[in-house]
Every structure is written in C-alpha cells, then in structure tokens.
Amino acid sequence: MMIHLGRVPAVIVLSADGAREIMKNQDDIFADGTDTTYTALEWAMAQLLKHPKTMEKLQNEVRQTARSKLEKTEDDLEKILYLKAVTKEILRLHPPLPLLLPQECTQDSAILGYDIAVGTRVIINS
C-alpha cells in the first residue's frame, strides 16, 4: 500500500487481512479528523452571531481585501489581520481539544492568584 506522509511517499507492507481492515475503516479514520474543524467552525459561527458588530467588521475587511480581484492569493490572506485575530480569539475561548496532555501538580502552586493543590489534574492549553 502506498501512502503519502506530507510530500514524502511511503510504502507500507501489509497482509491481505490488514489491507482489508484499513479499507473497511478508512472512512472512520478520515471522518474523525473533521470533528475538530467542525467544532471550531460551529463556535466561530455562534460567536459571530452573538457579536454582529464583529461579524460586520469582518465582512467589511474581507470585502475590502477581495475587491477588484477575481483570484485571491496567499498574500491577500496576510492583509486580513482582523480575521486572524478573531480566529485566534475564538480558538482561545473554545479550543476543540486540549492541546497538551493532562498533567498532575507535584506540589502546591499558585497561578495568577489561583491556588493549585498538589495532585490537581491540570490541562494546559498552549
């Protein structure tokens, strides 16, 4: 079986049973990766509906950047700064997943004035 890891092709040698298992489960494998994207988009839409002035400002920024151009380029994305800021804020407020594995405090600590007791499970969103 030939797969691509980024731009690098790789060959995986499987038994016939292994290949059949992958083919049976390929839809699940690829569909599971869309859950986090869907969750982020759902939160983005919810936040923009809740804050119509922000949505209007975003629409104006995108329209101004896209005006007079039929084809958009990657350089155009660099000009949409407010969209980047809003996207980062939505992901900060509503991360689709914790980004780091849970940790456990090994000693009593204080973070930003909050006391964290030894043994407390901590999830760090980096």
XYZ file of C-alpha atoms in Angstrom:
126
model
C 0.000 0.000 0.000
C 1.363 3.420 -0.955
C 0.653 6.414 1.278
C 1.984 9.953 1.362
C 3.362 11.495 4.539
C 3.239 15.135 3.576
C 5.200 15.225 0.333
C 7.096 12.012 1.043
C 5.664 8.808 -0.449
C 5.927 5.756 1.796
C 5.241 2.099 1.159
C 3.581 0.022 3.869
C 3.692 -3.728 3.550
C 0.513 -5.336 4.894
C -1.058 -8.714 4.860
C -4.224 -9.080 2.804
C -6.259 -9.039 6.037
C -4.526 -5.859 7.203
C -5.212 -4.137 3.899
C -8.892 -5.132 4.058
C -9.140 -3.750 7.613
C -7.711 -0.410 6.518
C -10.074 -0.233 3.562
C -13.043 -1.032 5.841
C -12.079 1.662 8.333
C -10.756 4.393 6.052
C -13.964 6.432 6.202
C -13.871 6.437 10.009
C -10.188 7.356 10.026
C -10.680 10.386 7.773
C -14.059 11.468 9.180
C -12.721 11.578 12.740
C -10.243 14.265 11.715
C -13.061 16.607 10.718
C -14.678 16.745 14.163
C -12.263 19.370 15.487
C -12.687 21.511 12.369
C -16.459 21.271 12.642
C -16.343 22.165 16.341
C -14.176 25.230 15.683
C -16.435 26.408 12.842
C -19.534 25.870 14.959
C -18.098 28.015 17.761
C -16.985 30.661 15.268
C -20.493 30.932 13.826
C -22.035 31.044 17.305
C -19.680 33.809 18.439
C -20.188 35.853 15.269
C -23.965 35.605 15.596
C -23.644 36.687 19.218
C -21.452 39.666 18.204
C -22.929 41.151 14.998
C -20.630 44.210 15.043
C -17.620 41.899 14.919
C -19.187 39.964 12.050
C -19.871 43.188 10.145
C -16.301 44.389 10.660
C -15.006 41.024 9.385
C -17.269 41.144 6.342
C -16.068 44.648 5.504
C -12.416 43.648 5.895
C -12.804 40.618 3.622
C -14.767 42.598 1.031
C -12.185 45.400 1.019
C -9.344 42.927 0.575
C -11.140 40.937 -2.121
C -12.434 43.955 -4.037
C -11.251 44.287 -7.632
C -9.600 40.860 -7.694
C -11.101 37.777 -9.263
C -8.414 35.479 -7.897
C -7.190 35.679 -4.338
C -3.626 34.818 -3.381
C -1.854 33.855 -0.204
C -0.594 37.435 0.009
C -4.213 38.568 0.330
C -4.535 36.489 3.490
C -1.714 38.478 5.075
C -3.861 41.613 4.762
C -6.839 40.183 6.655
C -5.468 40.874 10.130
C -8.769 41.258 11.964
C -9.939 37.859 10.701
C -6.746 36.292 12.049
C -7.235 37.969 15.415
C -10.885 36.877 15.675
C -9.975 33.312 14.686
C -7.265 33.145 17.356
C -9.628 34.543 19.984
C -12.357 32.017 19.133
C -9.859 29.154 19.341
C -8.558 30.553 22.643
C -12.059 30.729 24.104
C -13.255 27.428 22.621
C -10.351 25.102 21.832
C -11.622 21.991 20.001
C -9.246 19.833 22.072
C -6.827 20.335 24.911
C -3.532 20.841 23.126
C -1.292 19.186 25.695
C -1.756 16.009 27.699
C -3.185 16.410 31.204
C -0.583 16.899 33.925
C -0.746 16.482 37.687
C 0.642 19.072 40.103
C 3.505 17.632 42.139
C 3.452 20.472 44.676
C 1.111 23.197 45.867
C 1.311 26.118 43.430
C -0.276 29.456 42.625
C -1.020 30.621 39.084
C -2.323 34.152 38.515
C -3.577 34.246 42.089
C -5.318 30.852 41.942
C -4.155 28.177 44.382
C -3.495 24.806 42.742
C -3.286 21.942 45.248
C -0.861 19.056 44.911
C -2.427 16.211 42.922
C -4.723 18.520 40.934
C -5.171 17.494 37.300
C -4.150 20.394 35.046
C -4.802 20.719 31.314
C -2.553 23.282 29.660
C -3.879 24.977 26.544
C -0.703 26.213 24.884
